[in-house]
Amino acid sequence: MTPLATSLAAAAVVLLLALAHAGRPYWAWIAAAGCALGAWWAESGDSTAWRVTAGVALGAALLFGLRPLRAALLGRPLLAVLSPIFPRMSDTERVALDAGTVWWDRELFSGRPAWRAMLAFRPRPLDERERAFLAGPCRELCRLVDDEEVRRTGDLPPAVWDFIRRERFMGMIIPESYGGLGFSAAANSAVVALLSSRSVAASVTVMVPNSLGPAELLLHYGTDEQKSHWLPRLARGEEVPCFALTEPHAGSDAGGMLSRGVVCRGSWQGREVTGMRLSWNKRYITLAPVATVIGLAFRLFDPERLLGGNEDLGITCALIPRDTPGVIAGARHDPLGIPFMNGTTEGHEVFVPLEFIIGGRAMAGQGWRMLMECLSAGRSISLPANSTGGAQLAARAVGAYATVREQFNLPIGRFEGVQAPLARIAGTVYWLNALRTVTAGAVDAGEKPSVISAVAKCWSTEAMRRVVNDAMDVVGGAGICRGPRNVLAAAYQATPIGITVEGANILTRSMIVFGQGAIRCHPWALQEMEAAARKDHVALDRAFFAHVGFVFTNGVRSFLLALSGGRLASVPGGADSRRVLRQLTRWSASYALTADFAMGTLGGTLKRKEHVTGRMADALAWMYVAAAAVHRFEADGRPERDRALFRWATDEALWHVQEALRGVVDNLPLRPAAWKLRALVFPLGARLRPPTDRAVAAAARCLVDGHEAREALTRDIHVPSHDERGLGALERALSLTLSTAPLRKKLREAVAARKLPRLDEGALIEAARAQGLVTSAEHAELLEAWRARDAAVQVDAFDARTFPTDPTPPPARGRPATARG
């Protein structure tokens, strides 16, 4: 046999061993390459070099291909080297990691997302009963609420509270068997989105009982007796719940709470029982001022070992009736002037039986697990829906305003400086609703997506902040003068609230998304950490070398996909979607590779490198945003009306992914590793750009001039009647402006032909009528449209003698047709 034939045979043996024993034959290709190099040397006459090279290659193949041999020789040394590197997890971190499920986040972390399965996912549609509730009680509630009155009085009117209770808005998540509505996550999300476009106070009042709180915890962990007692009362609104978690010294670090309970004997309703003596001081608790039952989180201690376990039992959740002796009705907070019920609750030496623990005695000390397992569902629904409703309201209002408000004889929506924020508003609302629906769909499909829910909460509330800020810039002075005409003030004031609650966005971005995602979504990292913790060198060997193969594979894929601009990836969908999915496939491989470089070079210190983890969270989140946008575009049948919005949203998202990963590469402390990573991830540099000026103009046009995309973008909100100030007046002005556009064009042409003088529009309409250029009917239409536009751009003014004690605007007064405006 010639040296060449021998080397080829050796290469074949290497590959067979790889396929039989390793599953990921990355090392086999290296060994085969060594055999091929040896064959080349042998053919060149250098037999010694051939023997050495082929011997090394075959030795590597045997060592790494025969897993038992590899584990026996390398497993224990690996355990000794890697154990000190892996970060140590506290019990609370372990519970947080074990809670919930992984979903699309795992696919995006894989380097090779299963796009066909992801695009085939269909969120559960609303059933007939849910659609009827949206069209009936929800719309009626919107008609009942006067948000300006709520702001003036500081509370929802009694009639509105009664309606919320009667129609069981507080029991949307409670099954029908317990008297609730038993709605899906999609319906819950749709209700909150609709109400938030009408009144933040009303939406929060409905949202909170259906999110993380007593009902959710009872459904999952309550005893049968607790469910039978509490759930029907909560569904009917006879009991109003709140959930008390946050304290003055324990906010984002809920595990550091000072509220405590001590297991002891005491008197309850005339008999001696084993119970708990509780003391707490909580703040920022929504519905606390009106709550009749308090869901309380506290740390439980058993110093006398009455329960037979440890002294420190851990965080525990219990239901405490407000009328229990020792419970203090707390004061009320003022959250930026948004008048929903929020305040403090205190308890001092409050004694209750152990049966008040949610789930009974068996769940003592299990509160942190309960909270982590339930948080992902509520966080997937409430704030993304609230943000989407507010953003859609801003988009609808600003689209109308930019059409009817004119400066320099042009609608302001025609100016490029205004088109930039209009495009951001339209494109952001497009992907925001896609994210909302697909995330709620995951919950309906049985997922509890802990990482995705954190992304949805953080990025949706940040999106609302950007949309509302841009909308305020467009409407200018009309946005800063409060009153019934101001559509944006409440959303602008409320935006920081959503950003702060359910895990402040700073913490969520810098610690939670990648902190959990890197371990939960990575195919091998958690297995390695668990094997090292168990001192299992065989399991560690298997996971470690599979991890090495994962890195090698993603390194090659990242490099080749970067060189080809993603064109080597095989993806489904239409042409527009394939363009995005190819890029996402490239970034998925690059993301997984970058994550491994970060974990490998920083080790246990990575959790403290929050600039790095924050940028990794950005990249993962924007990949999810782009994937959700593709899913929406494909599920909707690739409508032409949405193409400009889809293009803007995905271009924006892909650019953010690139910039986030570039930021990680630029700032990795170990620079030699960063240089290698840059060569694999950015071999041709960072070539993506944000949306072009042409894409910006196209997206902006979707909001103005009555474009059909505006209706589709804002289909989930309440649009009031035309006789209502604010959005109603804007809608009326827009409708009349569009219907009289041909007549207004006729007047402009007459001015250009010098048939009419240059006058204010009101005077111009009268001059056209006097000269017979328009009929009486046309004159009436033009005059009505002009007056509607004039009314729509007015702002509220108050009587200086009574303001602010009586901030009631005087009734709108008509203006003469010749007035300047």
mmCIF file with all atom_site columns, C-alpha atoms in Angstrom, residues 178-283:
data_model
loop_
_atom_site.group_PDB
_atom_site.id
_atom_site.type_symbol
_atom_site.label_atom_id
_atom_site.label_alt_id
_atom_site.label_comp_id
_atom_site.label_asym_id
_atom_site.label_entity_id
_atom_site.label_seq_id
_atom_site.pdbx_PDB_ins_code
_atom_site.Cartn_x
_atom_site.Cartn_y
_atom_site.Cartn_z
_atom_site.occupancy
_atom_site.B_iso_or_equiv
_atom_site.pdbx_formal_charge
_atom_site.auth_seq_id
_atom_site.auth_comp_id
_atom_site.auth_asym_id
_atom_site.auth_atom_id
_atom_site.pdbx_PDB_model_num
ATOM 1   C CA . TYR A 1 178 ? -64.491 28.738 39.826 1.00 0.00 ? 178 TYR A CA 1
ATOM 2   C CA . GLY A 1 179 ? -66.667 31.510 38.398 1.00 0.00 ? 179 GLY A CA 1
ATOM 3   C CA . GLY A 1 180 ? -63.994 33.220 36.315 1.00 0.00 ? 180 GLY A CA 1
ATOM 4   C CA . LEU A 1 181 ? -63.769 33.846 32.599 1.00 0.00 ? 181 LEU A CA 1
ATOM 5   C CA . GLY A 1 182 ? -61.077 31.234 31.918 1.00 0.00 ? 182 GLY A CA 1
ATOM 6   C CA . PHE A 1 183 ? -59.517 33.252 29.117 1.00 0.00 ? 183 PHE A CA 1
ATOM 7   C CA . SER A 1 184 ? -56.406 32.361 27.158 1.00 0.00 ? 184 SER A CA 1
ATOM 8   C CA . ALA A 1 185 ? -53.172 34.316 27.437 1.00 0.00 ? 185 ALA A CA 1
ATOM 9   C CA . ALA A 1 186 ? -53.934 35.793 24.018 1.00 0.00 ? 186 ALA A CA 1
ATOM 10  C CA . ALA A 1 187 ? -57.309 37.093 25.207 1.00 0.00 ? 187 ALA A CA 1
ATOM 11  C CA . ASN A 1 188 ? -55.818 38.433 28.444 1.00 0.00 ? 188 ASN A CA 1
ATOM 12  C CA . SER A 1 189 ? -53.213 40.268 26.366 1.00 0.00 ? 189 SER A CA 1
ATOM 13  C CA . ALA A 1 190 ? -55.823 41.644 23.959 1.00 0.00 ? 190 ALA A CA 1
ATOM 14  C CA . VAL A 1 191 ? -57.985 42.994 26.792 1.00 0.00 ? 191 VAL A CA 1
ATOM 15  C CA . VAL A 1 192 ? -55.071 44.763 28.463 1.00 0.00 ? 192 VAL A CA 1
ATOM 16  C CA . ALA A 1 193 ? -53.886 46.252 25.152 1.00 0.00 ? 193 ALA A CA 1
ATOM 17  C CA . LEU A 1 194 ? -57.362 47.594 24.411 1.00 0.00 ? 194 LEU A CA 1
ATOM 18  C CA . LEU A 1 195 ? -57.905 49.100 27.870 1.00 0.00 ? 195 LEU A CA 1
ATOM 19  C CA . SER A 1 196 ? -54.440 50.642 28.025 1.00 0.00 ? 196 SER A CA 1
ATOM 20  C CA . SER A 1 197 ? -55.262 52.701 24.933 1.00 0.00 ? 197 SER A CA 1
ATOM 21  C CA . ARG A 1 198 ? -58.152 54.275 26.835 1.00 0.00 ? 198 ARG A CA 1
ATOM 22  C CA . SER A 1 199 ? -57.063 54.574 30.467 1.00 0.00 ? 199 SER A CA 1
ATOM 23  C CA . VAL A 1 200 ? -53.859 53.501 32.183 1.00 0.00 ? 200 VAL A CA 1
ATOM 24  C CA . ALA A 1 201 ? -55.663 53.424 35.524 1.00 0.00 ? 201 ALA A CA 1
ATOM 25  C CA . ALA A 1 202 ? -58.345 51.081 34.174 1.00 0.00 ? 202 ALA A CA 1
ATOM 26  C CA . SER A 1 203 ? -55.865 48.810 32.402 1.00 0.00 ? 203 SER A CA 1
ATOM 27  C CA . VAL A 1 204 ? -53.639 48.467 35.490 1.00 0.00 ? 204 VAL A CA 1
ATOM 28  C CA . THR A 1 205 ? -56.671 47.775 37.691 1.00 0.00 ? 205 THR A CA 1
ATOM 29  C CA . VAL A 1 206 ? -57.623 44.892 35.398 1.00 0.00 ? 206 VAL A CA 1
ATOM 30  C CA . MET A 1 207 ? -54.094 43.773 34.579 1.00 0.00 ? 207 MET A CA 1
ATOM 31  C CA . VAL A 1 208 ? -52.681 43.245 38.059 1.00 0.00 ? 208 VAL A CA 1
ATOM 32  C CA . PRO A 1 209 ? -55.201 40.673 39.403 1.00 0.00 ? 209 PRO A CA 1
ATOM 33  C CA . ASN A 1 210 ? -54.612 38.642 36.241 1.00 0.00 ? 210 ASN A CA 1
ATOM 34  C CA . SER A 1 211 ? -50.829 38.720 36.483 1.00 0.00 ? 211 SER A CA 1
ATOM 35  C CA . LEU A 1 212 ? -48.476 37.456 39.185 1.00 0.00 ? 212 LEU A CA 1
ATOM 36  C CA . GLY A 1 213 ? -50.559 37.482 42.367 1.00 0.00 ? 213 GLY A CA 1
ATOM 37  C CA . PRO A 1 214 ? -52.983 35.541 44.548 1.00 0.00 ? 214 PRO A CA 1
ATOM 38  C CA . ALA A 1 215 ? -55.110 34.075 41.727 1.00 0.00 ? 215 ALA A CA 1
ATOM 39  C CA . GLU A 1 216 ? -52.126 32.858 39.699 1.00 0.00 ? 216 GLU A CA 1
ATOM 40  C CA . LEU A 1 217 ? -50.423 31.371 42.764 1.00 0.00 ? 217 LEU A CA 1
ATOM 41  C CA . LEU A 1 218 ? -53.617 29.716 43.997 1.00 0.00 ? 218 LEU A CA 1
ATOM 42  C CA . LEU A 1 219 ? -54.260 28.128 40.611 1.00 0.00 ? 219 LEU A CA 1
ATOM 43  C CA . HIS A 1 220 ? -50.841 26.493 40.558 1.00 0.00 ? 220 HIS A CA 1
ATOM 44  C CA . TYR A 1 221 ? -50.121 25.784 44.223 1.00 0.00 ? 221 TYR A CA 1
ATOM 45  C CA . GLY A 1 222 ? -53.244 26.340 46.339 1.00 0.00 ? 222 GLY A CA 1
ATOM 46  C CA . THR A 1 223 ? -54.963 23.568 48.217 1.00 0.00 ? 223 THR A CA 1
ATOM 47  C CA . ASP A 1 224 ? -58.422 22.521 47.082 1.00 0.00 ? 224 ASP A CA 1
ATOM 48  C CA . GLU A 1 225 ? -59.915 24.253 50.098 1.00 0.00 ? 225 GLU A CA 1
ATOM 49  C CA . GLN A 1 226 ? -58.046 27.498 49.329 1.00 0.00 ? 226 GLN A CA 1
ATOM 50  C CA . LYS A 1 227 ? -59.115 27.428 45.699 1.00 0.00 ? 227 LYS A CA 1
ATOM 51  C CA . SER A 1 228 ? -62.760 26.801 46.566 1.00 0.00 ? 228 SER A CA 1
ATOM 52  C CA . HIS A 1 229 ? -62.779 29.638 49.081 1.00 0.00 ? 229 HIS A CA 1
ATOM 53  C CA . TRP A 1 230 ? -60.770 32.351 47.330 1.00 0.00 ? 230 TRP A CA 1
ATOM 54  C CA . LEU A 1 231 ? -61.071 31.896 43.573 1.00 0.00 ? 231 LEU A CA 1
ATOM 55  C CA . PRO A 1 232 ? -64.856 32.459 43.235 1.00 0.00 ? 232 PRO A CA 1
ATOM 56  C CA . ARG A 1 233 ? -64.617 35.577 45.425 1.00 0.00 ? 233 ARG A CA 1
ATOM 57  C CA . LEU A 1 234 ? -61.665 36.905 43.426 1.00 0.00 ? 234 LEU A CA 1
ATOM 58  C CA . ALA A 1 235 ? -63.461 36.204 40.138 1.00 0.00 ? 235 ALA A CA 1
ATOM 59  C CA . ARG A 1 236 ? -66.549 38.130 41.227 1.00 0.00 ? 236 ARG A CA 1
ATOM 60  C CA . GLY A 1 237 ? -64.502 41.017 42.574 1.00 0.00 ? 237 GLY A CA 1
ATOM 61  C CA . GLU A 1 238 ? -65.853 40.467 46.081 1.00 0.00 ? 238 GLU A CA 1
ATOM 62  C CA . GLU A 1 239 ? -62.240 40.235 47.142 1.00 0.00 ? 239 GLU A CA 1
ATOM 63  C CA . VAL A 1 240 ? -59.717 42.645 45.634 1.00 0.00 ? 240 VAL A CA 1
ATOM 64  C CA . PRO A 1 241 ? -56.186 41.216 45.703 1.00 0.00 ? 241 PRO A CA 1
ATOM 65  C CA . CYS A 1 242 ? -52.748 42.737 45.828 1.00 0.00 ? 242 CYS A CA 1
ATOM 66  C CA . PHE A 1 243 ? -49.369 41.054 45.970 1.00 0.00 ? 243 PHE A CA 1
ATOM 67  C CA . ALA A 1 244 ? -46.813 42.496 48.380 1.00 0.00 ? 244 ALA A CA 1
ATOM 68  C CA . LEU A 1 245 ? -43.218 41.736 47.420 1.00 0.00 ? 245 LEU A CA 1
ATOM 69  C CA . THR A 1 246 ? -41.154 44.944 47.206 1.00 0.00 ? 246 THR A CA 1
ATOM 70  C CA . GLU A 1 247 ? -39.723 46.566 50.331 1.00 0.00 ? 247 GLU A CA 1
ATOM 71  C CA . PRO A 1 248 ? -37.663 49.683 51.069 1.00 0.00 ? 248 PRO A CA 1
ATOM 72  C CA . HIS A 1 249 ? -34.493 47.573 51.245 1.00 0.00 ? 249 HIS A CA 1
ATOM 73  C CA . ALA A 1 250 ? -35.416 44.757 48.865 1.00 0.00 ? 250 ALA A CA 1
ATOM 74  C CA . GLY A 1 251 ? -36.410 45.807 45.373 1.00 0.00 ? 251 GLY A CA 1
ATOM 75  C CA . SER A 1 252 ? -34.809 43.946 42.482 1.00 0.00 ? 252 SER A CA 1
ATOM 76  C CA . ASP A 1 253 ? -33.025 41.771 45.066 1.00 0.00 ? 253 ASP A CA 1
ATOM 77  C CA . ALA A 1 254 ? -36.239 40.262 46.357 1.00 0.00 ? 254 ALA A CA 1
ATOM 78  C CA . GLY A 1 255 ? -34.252 37.526 48.079 1.00 0.00 ? 255 GLY A CA 1
ATOM 79  C CA . GLY A 1 256 ? -32.942 40.138 50.504 1.00 0.00 ? 256 GLY A CA 1
ATOM 80  C CA . MET A 1 257 ? -36.363 40.948 51.956 1.00 0.00 ? 257 MET A CA 1
ATOM 81  C CA . LEU A 1 258 ? -36.615 41.797 55.655 1.00 0.00 ? 258 LEU A CA 1
ATOM 82  C CA . SER A 1 259 ? -40.291 40.866 56.094 1.00 0.00 ? 259 SER A CA 1
ATOM 83  C CA . ARG A 1 260 ? -40.358 37.835 58.309 1.00 0.00 ? 260 ARG A CA 1
ATOM 84  C CA . GLY A 1 261 ? -42.597 35.279 59.900 1.00 0.00 ? 261 GLY A CA 1
ATOM 85  C CA . VAL A 1 262 ? -41.913 33.058 62.874 1.00 0.00 ? 262 VAL A CA 1
ATOM 86  C CA . VAL A 1 263 ? -43.595 29.681 63.328 1.00 0.00 ? 263 VAL A CA 1
ATOM 87  C CA . CYS A 1 264 ? -45.171 29.559 66.782 1.00 0.00 ? 264 CYS A CA 1
ATOM 88  C CA . ARG A 1 265 ? -48.239 28.600 68.751 1.00 0.00 ? 265 ARG A CA 1
ATOM 89  C CA . GLY A 1 266 ? -51.005 31.155 69.122 1.00 0.00 ? 266 GLY A CA 1
ATOM 90  C CA . SER A 1 267 ? -54.713 31.809 69.480 1.00 0.00 ? 267 SER A CA 1
ATOM 91  C CA . TRP A 1 268 ? -56.895 31.920 66.367 1.00 0.00 ? 268 TRP A CA 1
ATOM 92  C CA . GLN A 1 269 ? -60.657 32.335 66.612 1.00 0.00 ? 269 GLN A CA 1
ATOM 93  C CA . GLY A 1 270 ? -60.732 31.057 70.190 1.00 0.00 ? 270 GLY A CA 1
ATOM 94  C CA . ARG A 1 271 ? -58.506 28.013 69.768 1.00 0.00 ? 271 ARG A CA 1
ATOM 95  C CA . GLU A 1 272 ? -54.773 27.421 70.018 1.00 0.00 ? 272 GLU A CA 1
ATOM 96  C CA . VAL A 1 273 ? -53.118 26.502 66.711 1.00 0.00 ? 273 VAL A CA 1
ATOM 97  C CA . THR A 1 274 ? -49.697 26.346 65.111 1.00 0.00 ? 274 THR A CA 1
ATOM 98  C CA . GLY A 1 275 ? -49.296 29.458 63.039 1.00 0.00 ? 275 GLY A CA 1
ATOM 99  C CA . MET A 1 276 ? -47.003 32.309 62.079 1.00 0.00 ? 276 MET A CA 1
ATOM 100 C CA . ARG A 1 277 ? -46.383 35.697 63.603 1.00 0.00 ? 277 ARG A CA 1
ATOM 101 C CA . LEU A 1 278 ? -45.716 38.076 60.712 1.00 0.00 ? 278 LEU A CA 1
ATOM 102 C CA . SER A 1 279 ? -44.227 41.545 60.417 1.00 0.00 ? 279 SER A CA 1
ATOM 103 C CA . TRP A 1 280 ? -43.751 43.364 57.132 1.00 0.00 ? 280 TRP A CA 1
ATOM 104 C CA . ASN A 1 281 ? -43.307 46.756 55.535 1.00 0.00 ? 281 ASN A CA 1
ATOM 105 C CA . LYS A 1 282 ? -43.987 46.772 51.797 1.00 0.00 ? 282 LYS A CA 1
ATOM 106 C CA . ARG A 1 283 ? -44.181 49.561 49.228 1.00 0.00 ? 283 ARG A CA 1
#
